[in-house]
């Protein structure tokens, strides 16, 4: 049979965000798949260098609307490390609390999207209805539903009052009960099983070789979680399980995520009961000394890495973001190849991709070089112009 | 003459009662996207106004755009806009789409928001927009259609 290649995206009903997949089909089966990134590249890292550390909090938060707290916490920990500021224990606990609320919100969102991709709209609506509880919790704690900006340099902005604590505990109980219901539903409902089992398989050794992270890795039996491997904030004081599955398919990823949501409910309860007394933030000077720091954080999608370099002013010299989805992209072509076309949206959704997180650089794909993709020359020319406007002339510099 | 105006009435009525929307992320942070989807799910339930999310531009009456327009997306958004059938409306959702928001000035973002790229009928501010704001904006847009 002759092969046909079709593009998938950047605007596609199965994808919520712009990304492009090149699929080579043999009949209904996928022979080869490639990923093209860059549709969502905005230039956040460059913009971060032009803003102060405080302004960057709000910019970095908007790298991604789903794991905004993860990015900011990772970034702000780097800055605090350079400034040698030790934040109060209560602030750490609140950061963990918001981080886990965010994990619940993200995993439930994912479960809804996955149900939608399966074609199980009832589950999608149910999950999103219950997800409103956690958004209410976040609004209560941070003051906004999606970008809660709880972090500030040296601690957090808002405190947890006893009333908020009581309300949170109430909501968490509801959420836990609902999530447990979804656990049975997702593991026993035949339609879900039929659509997810043995779909998008990523064997363990391949997952390790490709550097998969987060629930994608854990569903392939790789016990990798920064919260356990290198506990940050107060995770070393908390008791929670590292969830893995060994089915290596989409089903495993569903199971890992719903069980992780239950674990997050447990963590939140522990944090609320632990919450030490004391201030919620300390003063950190606006000028951050010279130095550099790298930090890892377990975002809902996996390991998030931030690198910050300070140069003694109130603006960072360099900020680098490595979002978890970027690590998981490499696995996607392997999951797709050999599978069916109808499963593509589900398999892609199963890594819980976040395009806005991962489009850090434009891809220059020589084989598919079109005007849509910036060539190196274009990028260089633009860079030179950018610095010229700021009074530095790089046009004499030649590249080897 | 009379029948024609009745026909027109029916057309306007059906347009107002069942606007189908196409959601397009032009490079936003996701925050607005999930709030738009949120507006369609049980708590806010935009579907009670006859609004439905459609996967293809050819079926859609309203294009809901979230996020700043990245350089990569300028061409694509124009193409999708051209593919939509007349009459068509564009709703800019979120501070980014309205004006560029926090990303205004980034080297890879079209300066000045969505209306520099395609004509915009309604602006819904907020970062991210609240689902209530989405509902308010959409109802106002529908009201203006009724004239
Ligand atoms: S307006 Fe705010 S929430 Fe919406 S896409 Fe822009 S940065 Fe994200």
PDB file of N, CA and C and ligand atoms in Angstrom, chain A residues 42 62 65 146-147, chain B residues 27-33 66-68 93-97 100-103 126-129, ligand 1:
ATOM      1  N   UNK A  42       7.110  32.443  22.446  1.00  0.00           N
ATOM      2  CA  UNK A  42       6.864  33.867  22.626  1.00  0.00           C
ATOM      3  C   UNK A  42       8.129  34.634  22.972  1.00  0.00           C
ATOM      4  N   UNK A  62       3.222  33.061  33.755  1.00  0.00           N
ATOM      5  CA  UNK A  62       2.454  32.969  32.520  1.00  0.00           C
ATOM      6  C   UNK A  62       3.156  32.174  31.434  1.00  0.00           C
ATOM      7  N   UNK A  65      -0.391  28.237  31.951  1.00  0.00           N
ATOM      8  CA  UNK A  65      -1.526  28.535  32.808  1.00  0.00           C
ATOM      9  C   UNK A  65      -1.922  27.389  33.702  1.00  0.00           C
ATOM     10  N   UNK A 146      -6.836  30.834  38.205  1.00  0.00           N
ATOM     11  CA  UNK A 146      -5.786  30.154  37.462  1.00  0.00           C
ATOM     12  C   UNK A 146      -4.381  30.660  37.790  1.00  0.00           C
ATOM     13  N   UNK A 147      -4.161  31.955  37.671  1.00  0.00           N
ATOM     14  CA  UNK A 147      -2.837  32.451  38.059  1.00  0.00           C
ATOM     15  C   UNK A 147      -2.931  32.985  39.478  1.00  0.00           C
TER      16      UNK A 147
ATOM     17  N   UNK B  27      -1.132  31.175  20.796  1.00  0.00           N
ATOM     18  CA  UNK B  27       0.168  31.234  21.454  1.00  0.00           C
ATOM     19  C   UNK B  27       0.079  31.678  22.900  1.00  0.00           C
ATOM     20  N   UNK B  28      -1.072  31.474  23.493  1.00  0.00           N
ATOM     21  CA  UNK B  28      -1.281  31.906  24.864  1.00  0.00           C
ATOM     22  C   UNK B  28      -0.720  30.928  25.870  1.00  0.00           C
ATOM     23  N   UNK B  29      -0.954  31.221  27.145  1.00  0.00           N
ATOM     24  CA  UNK B  29      -0.324  30.420  28.179  1.00  0.00           C
ATOM     25  C   UNK B  29      -1.225  29.299  28.626  1.00  0.00           C
ATOM     26  N   UNK B  30      -2.387  29.088  28.014  1.00  0.00           N
ATOM     27  CA  UNK B  30      -3.259  28.014  28.440  1.00  0.00           C
ATOM     28  C   UNK B  30      -4.282  28.459  29.450  1.00  0.00           C
ATOM     29  N   UNK B  31      -3.955  29.475  30.218  1.00  0.00           N
ATOM     30  CA  UNK B  31      -4.848  29.920  31.274  1.00  0.00           C
ATOM     31  C   UNK B  31      -6.211  30.281  30.705  1.00  0.00           C
ATOM     32  N   UNK B  32      -6.201  31.057  29.633  1.00  0.00           N
ATOM     33  CA  UNK B  32      -7.463  31.464  29.035  1.00  0.00           C
ATOM     34  C   UNK B  32      -8.164  30.278  28.384  1.00  0.00           C
ATOM     35  N   UNK B  33      -7.386  29.382  27.783  1.00  0.00           N
ATOM     36  CA  UNK B  33      -8.003  28.236  27.108  1.00  0.00           C
ATOM     37  C   UNK B  33      -8.818  27.423  28.078  1.00  0.00           C
ATOM     38  N   UNK B  66      -7.424  33.060  22.055  1.00  0.00           N
ATOM     39  CA  UNK B  66      -6.777  33.383  23.319  1.00  0.00           C
ATOM     40  C   UNK B  66      -5.282  33.464  23.106  1.00  0.00           C
ATOM     41  N   UNK B  67      -4.669  34.361  23.818  1.00  0.00           N
ATOM     42  CA  UNK B  67      -3.217  34.465  23.789  1.00  0.00           C
ATOM     43  C   UNK B  67      -2.696  35.507  22.821  1.00  0.00           C
ATOM     44  N   UNK B  68      -1.448  35.907  23.030  1.00  0.00           N
ATOM     45  CA  UNK B  68      -0.827  36.847  22.107  1.00  0.00           C
ATOM     46  C   UNK B  68      -0.599  36.135  20.782  1.00  0.00           C
ATOM     47  N   UNK B  93     -10.014  36.881  23.709  1.00  0.00           N
ATOM     48  CA  UNK B  93     -10.182  36.484  25.098  1.00  0.00           C
ATOM     49  C   UNK B  93      -8.875  36.688  25.853  1.00  0.00           C
ATOM     50  N   UNK B  94      -8.926  37.462  26.900  1.00  0.00           N
ATOM     51  CA  UNK B  94      -7.761  37.639  27.750  1.00  0.00           C
ATOM     52  C   UNK B  94      -6.942  38.867  27.400  1.00  0.00           C
ATOM     53  N   UNK B  95      -6.183  39.299  28.396  1.00  0.00           N
ATOM     54  CA  UNK B  95      -5.363  40.492  28.217  1.00  0.00           C
ATOM     55  C   UNK B  95      -4.407  40.342  27.043  1.00  0.00           C
ATOM     56  N   UNK B  96      -3.891  39.144  26.861  1.00  0.00           N
ATOM     57  CA  UNK B  96      -2.929  38.910  25.780  1.00  0.00           C
ATOM     58  C   UNK B  96      -3.541  39.181  24.423  1.00  0.00           C
ATOM     59  N   UNK B  97      -4.715  38.620  24.187  1.00  0.00           N
ATOM     60  CA  UNK B  97      -5.338  38.783  22.884  1.00  0.00           C
ATOM     61  C   UNK B  97      -5.806  40.218  22.696  1.00  0.00           C
ATOM     62  N   UNK B 100      -1.839  42.258  24.009  1.00  0.00           N
ATOM     63  CA  UNK B 100      -0.489  41.721  24.117  1.00  0.00           C
ATOM     64  C   UNK B 100      -0.177  41.304  25.547  1.00  0.00           C
ATOM     65  N   UNK B 101      -0.807  41.938  26.504  1.00  0.00           N
ATOM     66  CA  UNK B 101      -0.652  41.567  27.904  1.00  0.00           C
ATOM     67  C   UNK B 101       0.795  41.554  28.357  1.00  0.00           C
ATOM     68  N   UNK B 102       1.151  40.584  29.199  1.00  0.00           N
ATOM     69  CA  UNK B 102       2.524  40.533  29.695  1.00  0.00           C
ATOM     70  C   UNK B 102       3.529  40.273  28.592  1.00  0.00           C
ATOM     71  N   UNK B 103       3.046  39.706  27.487  1.00  0.00           N
ATOM     72  CA  UNK B 103       4.002  39.324  26.448  1.00  0.00           C
ATOM     73  C   UNK B 103       4.228  40.433  25.430  1.00  0.00           C
ATOM     74  N   UNK B 126      -9.010  40.356  31.171  1.00  0.00           N
ATOM     75  CA  UNK B 126      -8.751  39.509  32.332  1.00  0.00           C
ATOM     76  C   UNK B 126      -7.557  38.636  32.052  1.00  0.00           C
ATOM     77  N   UNK B 127      -6.840  38.299  33.088  1.00  0.00           N
ATOM     78  CA  UNK B 127      -5.680  37.434  32.887  1.00  0.00           C
ATOM     79  C   UNK B 127      -5.617  36.416  33.999  1.00  0.00           C
ATOM     80  N   UNK B 128      -6.181  35.252  33.850  1.00  0.00           N
ATOM     81  CA  UNK B 128      -7.019  34.857  32.737  1.00  0.00           C
ATOM     82  C   UNK B 128      -8.434  35.410  32.883  1.00  0.00           C
ATOM     83  N   UNK B 129      -9.209  35.308  31.821  1.00  0.00           N
ATOM     84  CA  UNK B 129     -10.604  35.736  31.914  1.00  0.00           C
ATOM     85  C   UNK B 129     -11.330  34.801  32.866  1.00  0.00           C
TER      86      UNK B 129
HETATM   87  S1  LIG C   1      -4.354  36.700  29.182  1.00  0.00           S
HETATM   88 FE1  LIG C   1      -3.183  35.800  30.851  1.00  0.00          FE
HETATM   89  S2  LIG C   1      -4.103  33.800  31.170  1.00  0.00           S
HETATM   90 FE2  LIG C   1      -4.764  34.500  29.161  1.00  0.00          FE
HETATM   91  S3  LIG C   1      -3.305  33.620  27.720  1.00  0.00           S
HETATM   92 FE3  LIG C   1      -2.583  35.665  28.287  1.00  0.00          FE
HETATM   93  S4  LIG C   1      -1.162  35.342  29.999  1.00  0.00           S
HETATM   94 FE4  LIG C   1      -2.406  33.509  29.760  1.00  0.00          FE
END
